[in-house]
Amino acid sequence: MADERHYSRAHIYVEGYVQGVGFRYFVVREAGRLNITGWVRNLYDGRVEIVAEGEEDDIDSFIGVVRRGPPAARVDDVKVEKVSIDRPEHNRFNIEYSGF
């Protein structure tokens, strides 16, 4: 029987003390470690937005890492919308700049 992979996309919003503390760079590093593709960006209202794609188990692990955050951050709330996908649309994980 062939090894069938199950992919997910998670759209994540992180609230708390998450800007100016290396949160986006932490997310990029952890995404690379877990073979996650997508992007992360700061929002004007102080939140961080993440779109993450990868194998379902890796996405679940990634969400757990995001909930903890880096040592300098304080994560107060994480909202996640997760859906199954056929395959990831992104080839790598990037920091997107908000331009505000």
Short mmCIF file of C-alpha atoms in Angstrom, two decimals:
data_model
loop_
_atom_site.label_atom_id
_atom_site.label_comp_id
_atom_site.label_asym_id
_atom_site.label_seq_id
_atom_site.Cartn_x
_atom_site.Cartn_y
_atom_site.Cartn_z
CA MET A 1 0.00 0.00 0.00
CA ALA A 2 1.34 3.43 -0.94
CA ASP A 3 2.24 5.92 1.75
CA GLU A 4 -0.51 8.54 1.50
CA ARG A 5 0.35 11.93 2.97
CA HIS A 6 -2.30 14.14 4.53
CA TYR A 7 -1.65 17.86 4.16
CA SER A 8 -3.17 20.77 6.05
CA ARG A 9 -3.18 24.54 5.85
CA ALA A 10 -3.45 26.54 9.06
CA HIS A 11 -4.34 30.23 9.12
CA ILE A 12 -3.11 31.45 12.50
CA TYR A 13 -3.50 34.75 14.37
CA VAL A 14 -1.30 35.28 17.43
CA GLU A 15 -2.08 37.93 20.07
CA GLY A 16 0.09 39.19 22.92
CA TYR A 17 3.54 40.71 23.14
CA VAL A 18 4.59 39.25 19.80
CA GLN A 19 6.08 42.15 17.81
CA GLY A 20 9.61 43.45 18.26
CA VAL A 21 10.72 40.28 20.09
CA GLY A 22 11.92 38.10 17.19
CA PHE A 23 8.63 36.22 16.89
CA ARG A 24 8.60 36.12 13.07
CA TYR A 25 12.20 34.86 12.94
CA PHE A 26 11.36 32.21 15.53
CA VAL A 27 8.40 31.12 13.38
CA VAL A 28 10.59 30.90 10.26
CA ARG A 29 13.18 28.77 12.09
CA GLU A 30 10.57 26.41 13.52
CA ALA A 31 8.79 26.13 10.17
CA GLY A 32 12.07 25.06 8.57
CA ARG A 33 12.67 22.50 11.30
CA LEU A 34 9.21 20.99 10.73
CA ASN A 35 9.18 21.20 6.89
CA ILE A 36 6.37 23.77 6.93
CA THR A 37 5.85 26.21 4.04
CA GLY A 38 3.92 29.48 4.00
CA TRP A 39 4.48 32.93 5.46
CA VAL A 40 4.34 35.11 8.57
CA ARG A 41 3.75 38.86 8.95
CA ASN A 42 3.07 41.53 11.56
CA LEU A 43 -0.35 43.17 11.53
CA TYR A 44 -1.03 46.83 12.27
CA ASP A 45 -3.07 45.91 15.36
CA GLY A 46 -0.13 44.19 17.10
CA ARG A 47 -1.01 40.62 16.15
CA VAL A 48 1.06 38.24 14.02
CA GLU A 49 -0.58 36.41 11.11
CA ILE A 50 0.72 33.06 9.84
CA VAL A 51 -0.26 30.82 6.95
CA ALA A 52 1.36 27.39 7.35
CA GLU A 53 1.14 24.36 5.05
CA GLY A 54 2.54 20.88 5.49
CA GLU A 55 1.84 17.35 6.61
CA GLU A 56 -0.97 17.26 9.14
CA ASP A 57 1.14 16.00 12.07
CA ASP A 58 3.81 18.63 11.36
CA ILE A 59 1.18 21.39 11.26
CA ASP A 60 -0.15 20.25 14.65
CA SER A 61 3.38 20.33 16.10
CA PHE A 62 3.97 23.77 14.55
CA ILE A 63 0.79 25.16 16.13
CA GLY A 64 2.02 23.93 19.52
CA VAL A 65 5.35 25.69 19.01
CA VAL A 66 3.59 28.91 17.99
CA ARG A 67 1.44 28.76 21.14
CA ARG A 68 4.63 28.71 23.26
CA GLY A 69 6.53 31.33 21.24
CA PRO A 70 10.13 32.42 21.79
CA PRO A 71 11.39 33.32 25.28
CA ALA A 72 11.06 37.12 24.80
CA ALA A 73 7.43 36.90 23.65
CA ARG A 74 4.20 36.58 25.60
CA VAL A 75 1.49 34.72 23.71
CA ASP A 76 -1.96 35.57 25.09
CA ASP A 77 -4.19 33.98 22.46
CA VAL A 78 -3.87 31.91 19.28
CA LYS A 79 -6.73 31.54 16.81
CA VAL A 80 -6.37 28.74 14.25
CA GLU A 81 -8.43 27.83 11.21
CA LYS A 82 -7.18 24.53 9.78
CA VAL A 83 -8.29 22.83 6.57
CA SER A 84 -7.17 19.76 4.65
CA ILE A 85 -5.46 20.41 1.30
CA ASP A 86 -4.28 18.18 -1.55
CA ARG A 87 -0.76 19.60 -1.44
CA PRO A 88 1.01 22.76 -0.24
CA GLU A 89 0.86 25.82 -2.50
CA HIS A 90 4.01 27.43 -1.10
CA ASN A 91 7.55 26.20 -1.78
CA ARG A 92 9.21 27.74 1.28
CA PHE A 93 8.46 29.79 4.38
CA ASN A 94 8.86 33.58 4.13
CA ILE A 95 8.47 36.72 6.17
CA GLU A 96 5.94 38.96 4.43
CA TYR A 97 6.29 42.66 5.18
CA SER A 98 3.11 44.52 6.05
CA GLY A 99 4.30 47.94 4.91
CA PHE A 100 2.77 49.86 7.80
#
